[in-house]
């Protein structure tokens, strides 16, 4: 792509930001017109021309930026055309309304207020339709109606299962992961990179970079490559601001590609599936049979609504791993800022310590975690998976974690202060299966064993 095209797309990406300005100004003009008429507030009428002018001008800018954004080719043609032309119509009527209000166009009517209100009502209608089609482009055509009660639209349902062996790898497990983490950017209306992951046909078609999955070869599959990139890489998926796939979700998709041969009908029972993968699948499906984590995971005390609300307010995400066990996967989105509020970090950890017996998986990437904070995390005895990549942890802090006897996975990548001195401490973990240590000072030849990933 040449520099001119890159510059156009750079400005085009400001469309979602600018497009809210005409919406606000034009709705405000409509409200002012209504209030001024029925409350007899003559002073309010003076502000209407300004609101209409700002709405019309910002609408023109939004249309130009929207056109630039459309040149990316990431959006479905018919839906894009509807959004585009309704946007143009809204802009033209907004200009007309301003000209009528400022009497730049003369018209013959006894009560001009009626015409003003009618014009503004029409603008509100056009704004609603334009916004609807814009939302379809961003989130998919069924975003608003997906959970509509009493809908007559038939929903595609996967077959019900009674055991993990009956589960279809794609329909029951892989597709829900893609639906939750990928479809907001890769649907039939919005195809980032020309790729839609809505169904089997779209997936097999692939995108601008080729097919998303290569049967039997997850390492060369484009989607797997993207989710394994450094989060700071512009090609990393999903993009900044969206929740990344978990290690477990990635492992499940990789297994479907490698052992299920990316077969959309393969079931767990027809594929050689080790117990480790069955456990992951059962956790994803929340099954209660012998392979479910729920059969071996004890039930913890419920988390109070007060503590839950406090954690959510602090930006903590919580997902119950197995239904009705009160055991949680707790995470926070990475922060870009290098200046972390020490008090906030400590407050979050102290709040989490109130439910430490409920936390099984904990992910705190790029949160400004230091050795001092690890003293608190070291008291979370039930932790099985801990992700602390891109923090400020040193060798001195590792010893605070050695009390985590249930820990199976530890992610410490990009903690540059960790050196070979930590190797002895890491060897004390009894159940630890995977340690992610790239971008630290530990050298491959000095690593503990093959469990360390550098």
Short mmCIF file of C-alpha atoms in Angstrom, two decimals:
data_model
loop_
_atom_site.label_atom_id
_atom_site.label_comp_id
_atom_site.label_asym_id
_atom_site.label_seq_id
_atom_site.Cartn_x
_atom_site.Cartn_y
_atom_site.Cartn_z
CA UNK A 1 0.00 0.00 0.00
CA UNK A 2 1.50 3.37 -0.95
CA UNK A 3 2.01 6.33 1.39
CA UNK A 4 -0.96 8.28 0.00
CA UNK A 5 -3.30 5.37 0.69
CA UNK A 6 -1.89 4.99 4.20
CA UNK A 7 -2.50 8.69 4.85
CA UNK A 8 -6.09 8.42 3.60
CA UNK A 9 -6.77 5.44 5.86
CA UNK A 10 -5.09 7.22 8.77
CA UNK A 11 -7.58 10.09 8.51
CA UNK A 12 -10.43 7.69 7.72
CA UNK A 13 -10.02 6.01 11.10
CA UNK A 14 -11.12 9.25 12.76
CA UNK A 15 -14.62 8.71 11.33
CA UNK A 16 -15.98 6.79 14.38
CA UNK A 17 -14.79 9.66 16.57
CA UNK A 18 -16.09 12.56 14.47
CA UNK A 19 -19.42 10.91 13.55
CA UNK A 20 -20.77 11.48 17.07
CA UNK A 21 -20.53 15.26 16.69
CA UNK A 22 -23.31 15.73 14.09
CA UNK A 23 -25.48 13.27 16.03
CA UNK A 24 -25.15 15.40 19.16
CA UNK A 25 -25.55 18.77 17.46
CA UNK A 26 -28.56 17.79 15.33
CA UNK A 27 -30.38 16.05 18.17
CA UNK A 28 -29.69 19.13 20.31
CA UNK A 29 -31.19 21.37 17.61
CA UNK A 30 -34.31 19.18 17.53
CA UNK A 31 -34.70 19.38 21.32
CA UNK A 32 -34.20 23.16 21.31
CA UNK A 33 -36.89 23.56 18.63
CA UNK A 34 -39.40 21.47 20.61
CA UNK A 35 -38.70 23.19 23.94
CA UNK A 36 -38.74 26.66 22.38
CA UNK A 37 -42.15 26.00 20.79
CA UNK A 38 -43.97 24.51 23.75
CA UNK A 39 -42.27 26.43 26.56
CA UNK A 40 -42.31 29.74 24.65
CA UNK A 41 -38.58 30.24 25.27
CA UNK A 42 -37.61 32.72 22.59
CA UNK A 43 -34.01 32.84 23.80
CA UNK A 44 -33.54 29.16 22.92
CA UNK A 45 -34.43 29.83 19.29
CA UNK A 46 -31.26 31.87 18.88
CA UNK A 47 -29.11 28.80 19.55
CA UNK A 48 -30.84 26.60 16.97
CA UNK A 49 -29.10 28.02 13.86
CA UNK A 50 -25.69 27.53 15.51
CA UNK A 51 -26.52 23.93 16.47
CA UNK A 52 -27.71 23.22 12.92
CA UNK A 53 -24.60 24.84 11.40
CA UNK A 54 -22.23 22.83 13.61
CA UNK A 55 -24.25 19.68 12.93
CA UNK A 56 -24.13 20.20 9.15
CA UNK A 57 -20.40 21.05 9.08
CA UNK A 58 -19.41 18.11 11.29
CA UNK A 59 -21.66 15.85 9.18
CA UNK A 60 -19.76 16.91 6.04
CA UNK A 61 -16.44 16.11 7.74
CA UNK A 62 -17.81 12.76 8.98
CA UNK A 63 -18.91 11.86 5.42
CA UNK A 64 -15.48 12.66 4.02
CA UNK A 65 -13.69 10.65 6.70
CA UNK A 66 -16.21 7.83 6.32
CA UNK A 67 -15.48 7.65 2.60
CA UNK A 68 -11.75 7.48 3.36
CA UNK A 69 -12.34 4.66 5.83
CA UNK A 70 -14.45 2.76 3.28
CA UNK A 71 -11.42 2.59 0.96
CA UNK A 72 -9.86 0.01 3.30
CA UNK A 73 -12.10 -2.62 1.69
CA UNK A 74 -12.94 -4.11 5.10
CA UNK A 75 -16.68 -3.52 4.81
CA UNK A 76 -19.42 -5.38 2.92
CA UNK A 77 -20.56 -3.45 -0.18
CA UNK A 78 -24.35 -3.36 0.19
CA UNK A 79 -24.35 -2.48 3.89
CA UNK A 80 -21.67 0.14 3.27
CA UNK A 81 -23.69 1.74 0.46
CA UNK A 82 -26.79 2.03 2.64
CA UNK A 83 -24.83 3.67 5.47
CA UNK A 84 -23.05 5.97 3.01
CA UNK A 85 -26.12 7.26 1.17
CA UNK A 86 -28.22 7.70 4.29
CA UNK A 87 -25.30 9.66 5.74
CA UNK A 88 -25.21 11.87 2.63
CA UNK A 89 -28.98 12.38 2.83
CA UNK A 90 -28.75 13.33 6.51
CA UNK A 91 -26.03 15.87 5.72
CA UNK A 92 -28.00 17.44 2.85
CA UNK A 93 -31.17 17.77 4.94
CA UNK A 94 -29.14 19.24 7.80
CA UNK A 95 -27.77 21.91 5.44
CA UNK A 96 -31.31 22.57 4.15
CA UNK A 97 -32.62 22.90 7.72
CA UNK A 98 -29.91 25.45 8.54
CA UNK A 99 -30.69 27.45 5.41
CA UNK A 100 -34.41 27.46 6.22
CA UNK A 101 -33.78 28.49 9.82
CA UNK A 102 -31.50 31.35 8.81
CA UNK A 103 -33.93 32.33 5.98
CA UNK A 104 -31.30 31.82 3.31
CA UNK A 105 -34.09 30.01 1.46
CA UNK A 106 -37.39 31.84 1.26
CA UNK A 107 -40.54 29.82 1.62
CA UNK A 108 -44.23 30.60 1.90
CA UNK A 109 -45.89 29.11 4.94
CA UNK A 110 -47.93 30.68 7.70
CA UNK A 111 -46.12 29.02 10.60
CA UNK A 112 -42.49 28.39 9.81
CA UNK A 113 -42.08 26.51 13.12
CA UNK A 114 -44.05 23.60 11.68
CA UNK A 115 -41.66 23.29 8.77
CA UNK A 116 -38.65 23.54 11.10
CA UNK A 117 -39.97 20.81 13.37
CA UNK A 118 -40.90 18.61 10.43
CA UNK A 119 -37.44 19.03 8.92
CA UNK A 120 -35.69 18.30 12.23
CA UNK A 121 -37.92 15.29 12.85
CA UNK A 122 -36.92 13.96 9.44
CA UNK A 123 -33.25 14.54 10.34
CA UNK A 124 -33.66 12.55 13.57
CA UNK A 125 -35.22 9.72 11.57
CA UNK A 126 -32.36 9.78 9.06
CA UNK A 127 -29.79 9.87 11.88
CA UNK A 128 -31.37 6.79 13.44
CA UNK A 129 -31.34 4.85 10.18
CA UNK A 130 -27.79 5.94 9.33
CA UNK A 131 -26.60 5.00 12.81
CA UNK A 132 -28.33 1.64 12.55
CA UNK A 133 -26.51 0.78 9.34
CA UNK A 134 -23.27 2.08 10.81
CA UNK A 135 -23.75 -0.20 13.80
CA UNK A 136 -24.38 -3.11 11.45
CA UNK A 137 -21.06 -2.43 9.73
CA UNK A 138 -19.21 -2.41 13.03
CA UNK A 139 -20.94 -5.17 14.98
CA UNK A 140 -22.84 -7.24 12.41
CA UNK A 141 -26.34 -7.03 10.97
CA UNK A 142 -28.01 -8.84 13.87
CA UNK A 143 -26.31 -6.90 16.68
CA UNK A 144 -29.48 -5.12 17.84
CA UNK A 145 -31.84 -8.04 17.29
CA UNK A 146 -29.66 -10.94 18.46
CA UNK A 147 -31.36 -11.08 21.87
CA UNK A 148 -34.76 -9.72 20.84
CA UNK A 149 -37.48 -11.50 22.88
CA UNK A 150 -40.21 -13.39 21.02
CA UNK A 151 -38.31 -13.21 17.75
CA UNK A 152 -39.56 -15.47 14.97
CA UNK A 153 -36.13 -15.73 13.40
CA UNK A 154 -34.81 -19.26 13.59
CA UNK A 155 -31.56 -19.57 15.47
CA UNK A 156 -29.01 -22.16 14.49
CA UNK A 157 -28.59 -24.47 17.44
CA UNK A 158 -25.84 -27.02 17.93
CA UNK A 159 -26.87 -30.53 18.98
CA UNK A 160 -27.24 -31.05 22.72
CA UNK A 161 -24.66 -33.38 24.26
CA UNK A 162 -24.52 -35.53 27.37
CA UNK A 163 -20.80 -36.28 27.41
CA UNK A 164 -17.59 -34.67 26.25
CA UNK A 165 -17.08 -37.39 23.60
CA UNK A 166 -20.23 -36.24 21.78
CA UNK A 167 -19.04 -32.63 21.50
CA UNK A 168 -18.19 -31.30 18.04
CA UNK A 169 -14.84 -29.55 18.31
CA UNK A 170 -15.85 -26.66 16.06
CA UNK A 171 -19.57 -26.17 16.71
CA UNK A 172 -19.49 -26.64 20.48
CA UNK A 173 -16.13 -25.15 21.40
CA UNK A 174 -14.14 -23.39 18.66
CA UNK A 175 -16.98 -21.38 17.12
CA UNK A 176 -18.16 -19.93 20.48
CA UNK A 177 -14.57 -18.74 21.08
CA UNK A 178 -14.44 -17.09 17.66
CA UNK A 179 -17.91 -15.63 18.20
CA UNK A 180 -16.91 -14.09 21.51
CA UNK A 181 -13.44 -12.81 20.63
CA UNK A 182 -13.26 -12.36 16.83
CA UNK A 183 -16.64 -11.74 15.18
CA UNK A 184 -16.87 -8.06 16.11
CA UNK A 185 -14.18 -7.41 13.47
CA UNK A 186 -14.69 -10.43 11.20
CA UNK A 187 -18.38 -10.66 10.36
CA UNK A 188 -20.27 -10.48 7.06
CA UNK A 189 -20.69 -6.70 7.31
CA UNK A 190 -17.26 -5.81 8.63
CA UNK A 191 -14.48 -7.97 7.21
CA UNK A 192 -11.16 -6.78 8.58
CA UNK A 193 -8.50 -8.03 6.21
CA UNK A 194 -11.29 -9.37 4.00
CA UNK A 195 -11.92 -12.19 6.49
CA UNK A 196 -15.25 -13.32 7.93
CA UNK A 197 -15.41 -16.02 10.62
CA UNK A 198 -19.20 -16.23 10.75
CA UNK A 199 -19.54 -19.76 9.35
CA UNK A 200 -17.75 -22.62 7.63
CA UNK A 201 -18.10 -21.15 4.13
CA UNK A 202 -16.64 -17.79 5.16
CA UNK A 203 -13.78 -19.37 7.09
CA UNK A 204 -12.79 -21.62 4.18
CA UNK A 205 -12.88 -18.63 1.84
CA UNK A 206 -10.25 -16.83 3.91
CA UNK A 207 -9.19 -13.20 3.56
CA UNK A 208 -6.54 -10.98 2.03
CA UNK A 209 -3.77 -12.93 3.81
CA UNK A 210 -5.12 -16.29 2.66
CA UNK A 211 -6.91 -18.98 4.65
CA UNK A 212 -7.26 -18.55 8.41
CA UNK A 213 -6.57 -22.21 9.23
CA UNK A 214 -4.33 -24.80 7.59
CA UNK A 215 -5.56 -28.29 8.45
CA UNK A 216 -2.95 -30.19 10.47
CA UNK A 217 -0.60 -27.22 10.79
CA UNK A 218 -1.51 -24.67 13.45
CA UNK A 219 1.96 -23.09 13.40
CA UNK A 220 1.44 -21.94 9.80
CA UNK A 221 -2.22 -20.99 10.28
CA UNK A 222 -2.59 -17.23 9.95
CA UNK A 223 -5.00 -16.82 12.87
CA UNK A 224 -2.70 -18.71 15.25
CA UNK A 225 0.29 -16.69 14.10
CA UNK A 226 -1.55 -13.46 14.88
CA UNK A 227 -2.68 -14.41 18.41
CA UNK A 228 0.89 -15.45 19.34
CA UNK A 229 2.44 -12.11 18.33
CA UNK A 230 3.58 -9.58 20.89
CA UNK A 231 0.53 -7.50 21.94
CA UNK A 232 2.43 -4.36 20.87
CA UNK A 233 2.74 -5.70 17.32
CA UNK A 234 0.28 -3.99 14.95
CA UNK A 235 -0.59 -7.42 13.49
CA UNK A 236 -1.53 -8.88 16.89
CA UNK A 237 -5.11 -10.08 17.14
CA UNK A 238 -7.48 -9.08 18.53
CA UNK A 239 -6.57 -5.37 18.30
CA UNK A 240 -5.95 -3.11 21.27
CA UNK A 241 -9.00 -2.54 23.45
CA UNK A 242 -10.51 -5.98 22.83
CA UNK A 243 -10.09 -9.00 25.11
CA UNK A 244 -7.31 -11.34 23.86
CA UNK A 245 -7.78 -15.09 23.61
CA UNK A 246 -6.70 -16.97 26.71
CA UNK A 247 -3.97 -19.59 26.63
CA UNK A 248 -6.65 -22.25 27.01
CA UNK A 249 -8.71 -20.93 24.10
CA UNK A 250 -5.64 -20.82 21.87
CA UNK A 251 -4.69 -24.35 22.87
CA UNK A 252 -8.20 -25.60 22.00
CA UNK A 253 -8.15 -23.97 18.55
CA UNK A 254 -4.65 -25.34 17.91
CA UNK A 255 -5.83 -28.81 18.87
CA UNK A 256 -8.79 -28.58 16.49
CA UNK A 257 -6.44 -27.58 13.67
CA UNK A 258 -3.68 -30.11 14.37
CA UNK A 259 -5.61 -33.17 15.52
CA UNK A 260 -9.11 -32.38 14.29
CA UNK A 261 -7.61 -31.40 10.93
CA UNK A 262 -9.78 -28.25 11.02
CA UNK A 263 -12.74 -30.55 10.31
CA UNK A 264 -16.01 -28.75 11.04
CA UNK A 265 -17.80 -32.01 11.97
CA UNK A 266 -15.09 -33.77 14.00
CA UNK A 267 -16.15 -34.81 17.51
CA UNK A 268 -14.01 -35.36 20.58
CA UNK A 269 -14.84 -39.07 20.44
CA UNK A 270 -13.52 -39.47 16.88
CA UNK A 271 -10.22 -37.68 17.57
CA UNK A 272 -7.41 -38.94 19.75
CA UNK A 273 -7.96 -36.50 22.60
CA UNK A 274 -5.68 -36.59 25.67
CA UNK A 275 -7.13 -36.01 29.13
CA UNK A 276 -5.56 -32.55 29.36
CA UNK A 277 -7.48 -31.36 26.30
CA UNK A 278 -10.68 -33.09 27.45
CA UNK A 279 -10.41 -31.17 30.68
CA UNK A 280 -10.06 -27.88 28.82
CA UNK A 281 -13.00 -28.73 26.58
CA UNK A 282 -15.14 -29.73 29.54
CA UNK A 283 -14.32 -26.46 31.31
CA UNK A 284 -15.29 -24.54 28.17
CA UNK A 285 -18.56 -26.46 27.87
CA UNK A 286 -19.18 -26.46 31.63
CA UNK A 287 -20.02 -30.16 31.60
CA UNK A 288 -20.50 -32.05 34.81
CA UNK A 289 -19.25 -35.47 33.77
CA UNK A 290 -16.00 -37.19 34.75
CA UNK A 291 -13.96 -34.98 32.45
CA UNK A 292 -15.36 -31.75 33.78
CA UNK A 293 -13.30 -29.55 36.03
CA UNK A 294 -16.43 -29.29 38.14
CA UNK A 295 -16.16 -32.92 39.19
CA UNK A 296 -12.74 -32.29 40.84
CA UNK A 297 -13.05 -28.59 41.65
CA UNK A 298 -14.53 -28.00 45.07
CA UNK A 299 -17.23 -25.40 45.60
CA UNK A 300 -16.01 -22.18 47.23
CA UNK A 301 -17.97 -19.69 49.29
CA UNK A 302 -19.96 -17.23 47.15
CA UNK A 303 -18.44 -13.84 46.38
CA UNK A 304 -20.47 -11.01 47.89
CA UNK A 305 -22.19 -8.62 45.52
CA UNK A 306 -20.42 -5.72 47.22
CA UNK A 307 -16.94 -7.12 46.54
CA UNK A 308 -17.92 -8.12 42.99
CA UNK A 309 -19.18 -4.61 42.26
CA UNK A 310 -16.03 -3.06 43.73
CA UNK A 311 -13.76 -5.23 41.55
CA UNK A 312 -15.74 -4.48 38.40
CA UNK A 313 -15.49 -0.75 39.15
CA UNK A 314 -11.72 -1.14 39.43
CA UNK A 315 -11.63 -2.66 35.94
CA UNK A 316 -11.35 -6.32 36.95
CA UNK A 317 -12.96 -8.93 34.68
CA UNK A 318 -14.36 -12.05 36.36
CA UNK A 319 -15.57 -15.26 34.72
CA UNK A 320 -16.79 -18.29 36.62
CA UNK A 321 -14.76 -21.23 35.30
CA UNK A 322 -17.34 -23.91 36.11
CA UNK A 323 -20.94 -23.09 36.85
CA UNK A 324 -21.95 -23.00 40.52
CA UNK A 325 -18.43 -23.61 41.88
CA UNK A 326 -17.67 -19.94 42.68
CA UNK A 327 -14.19 -20.47 41.19
CA UNK A 328 -13.09 -17.62 38.91
CA UNK A 329 -10.83 -16.66 36.06
CA UNK A 330 -9.79 -13.10 36.98
CA UNK A 331 -8.10 -10.77 34.52
CA UNK A 332 -7.38 -7.17 33.60
CA UNK A 333 -6.69 -5.69 30.17
CA UNK A 334 -3.07 -4.57 29.59
CA UNK A 335 -2.33 -0.90 30.20
CA UNK A 336 -0.28 1.09 27.71
CA UNK A 337 0.92 3.68 30.20
CA UNK A 338 4.29 3.12 31.85
CA UNK A 339 3.30 5.38 34.75
CA UNK A 340 1.26 3.23 37.10
CA UNK A 341 -0.57 4.44 40.18
CA UNK A 342 0.98 2.35 42.96
CA UNK A 343 -1.98 2.99 45.25
CA UNK A 344 -4.47 1.74 42.64
CA UNK A 345 -2.44 -1.43 42.03
CA UNK A 346 -2.29 -2.14 45.74
CA UNK A 347 -6.01 -1.38 46.15
CA UNK A 348 -6.89 -3.87 43.39
CA UNK A 349 -4.74 -6.62 44.92
CA UNK A 350 -6.10 -6.00 48.42
CA UNK A 351 -9.64 -6.20 47.06
CA UNK A 352 -8.76 -9.43 45.23
CA UNK A 353 -7.27 -10.87 48.41
CA UNK A 354 -10.78 -10.81 49.90
CA UNK A 355 -11.74 -13.54 47.42
CA UNK A 356 -8.34 -15.24 47.09
CA UNK A 357 -9.88 -18.65 47.79
CA UNK A 358 -12.17 -18.16 44.77
CA UNK A 359 -9.44 -17.30 42.26
CA UNK A 360 -8.06 -20.16 40.16
CA UNK A 361 -6.69 -18.25 37.16
CA UNK A 362 -5.22 -14.75 37.50
CA UNK A 363 -3.98 -12.58 34.62
CA UNK A 364 -2.48 -9.13 35.33
CA UNK A 365 -0.40 -8.14 32.28
CA UNK A 366 1.15 -4.65 32.14
CA UNK A 367 -0.35 -3.51 35.45
CA UNK A 368 2.82 -2.18 37.15
CA UNK A 369 3.15 -5.25 39.41
CA UNK A 370 6.34 -5.16 41.50
CA UNK A 371 8.07 -7.55 43.92
CA UNK A 372 6.15 -5.99 46.82
CA UNK A 373 2.83 -6.81 45.18
CA UNK A 374 3.87 -10.44 44.80
CA UNK A 375 3.71 -10.81 48.59
CA UNK A 376 -0.07 -10.40 48.32
CA UNK A 377 -0.40 -12.66 45.25
CA UNK A 378 1.68 -15.30 47.05
CA UNK A 379 -1.22 -15.76 49.50
CA UNK A 380 -3.61 -16.84 46.72
CA UNK A 381 -3.08 -20.54 47.50
CA UNK A 382 -5.62 -21.87 45.00
CA UNK A 383 -3.99 -20.35 41.92
CA UNK A 384 -3.39 -22.77 39.05
CA UNK A 385 -2.50 -20.23 36.35
CA UNK A 386 -0.78 -16.90 36.84
CA UNK A 387 0.07 -14.41 34.08
CA UNK A 388 2.31 -11.47 35.06
CA UNK A 389 3.93 -10.56 31.75
CA UNK A 390 5.28 -7.05 31.12
CA UNK A 391 5.50 -5.93 34.74
CA UNK A 392 8.38 -4.85 37.00
CA UNK A 393 9.20 -8.17 38.67
CA UNK A 394 12.76 -9.13 39.65
CA UNK A 395 14.47 -12.23 41.06
CA UNK A 396 13.66 -11.11 44.61
CA UNK A 397 9.94 -11.27 43.92
CA UNK A 398 9.85 -14.88 42.64
CA UNK A 399 10.39 -16.30 46.11
CA UNK A 400 7.04 -14.85 47.21
CA UNK A 401 5.31 -17.16 44.71
CA UNK A 402 6.88 -20.45 45.78
CA UNK A 403 4.02 -21.00 48.26
CA UNK A 404 1.61 -21.43 45.32
CA UNK A 405 1.68 -25.24 45.39
CA UNK A 406 -1.20 -25.65 42.90
CA UNK A 407 0.40 -23.46 40.21
CA UNK A 408 0.53 -25.18 36.80
CA UNK A 409 1.27 -22.25 34.46
CA UNK A 410 3.35 -19.11 35.09
CA UNK A 411 3.78 -16.32 32.53
CA UNK A 412 6.66 -13.93 33.30
CA UNK A 413 7.69 -12.88 29.81
CA UNK A 414 9.05 -9.37 29.27
CA UNK A 415 10.06 -8.88 32.90
CA UNK A 416 13.59 -7.80 32.06
CA UNK A 417 14.78 -7.76 35.69
CA UNK A 418 14.45 -11.57 35.99
CA UNK A 419 17.82 -13.31 35.59
CA UNK A 420 19.36 -16.77 36.00
CA UNK A 421 19.17 -16.29 39.77
CA UNK A 422 15.45 -17.15 39.57
CA UNK A 423 16.08 -20.63 38.17
CA UNK A 424 16.58 -22.17 41.61
CA UNK A 425 13.38 -20.58 42.91
CA UNK A 426 11.37 -21.70 39.88
CA UNK A 427 12.52 -25.30 40.35
CA UNK A 428 10.67 -25.39 43.70
CA UNK A 429 7.23 -25.27 42.08
CA UNK A 430 5.85 -28.80 42.38
CA UNK A 431 3.07 -28.81 39.77
CA UNK A 432 4.36 -26.17 37.38
CA UNK A 433 4.07 -27.42 33.77
CA UNK A 434 4.70 -24.28 31.69
CA UNK A 435 6.83 -21.19 32.40
CA UNK A 436 6.85 -18.40 29.82
CA UNK A 437 10.12 -16.47 30.12
CA UNK A 438 10.96 -14.82 26.78
CA UNK A 439 12.33 -11.28 26.89
CA UNK A 440 13.93 -11.89 30.29
CA UNK A 441 17.64 -12.23 31.06
CA UNK A 442 17.42 -16.03 31.37
CA UNK A 443 19.31 -17.75 28.60
CA UNK A 444 17.99 -20.85 26.88
CA UNK A 445 21.00 -22.97 27.80
CA UNK A 446 20.49 -22.07 31.48
CA UNK A 447 16.75 -22.82 31.62
CA UNK A 448 15.39 -25.40 34.03
CA UNK A 449 13.99 -27.84 31.48
CA UNK A 450 11.78 -28.01 28.41
CA UNK A 451 8.87 -26.66 30.43
CA UNK A 452 10.44 -23.20 30.21
CA UNK A 453 9.38 -21.40 27.03
CA UNK A 454 11.92 -18.75 25.95
#
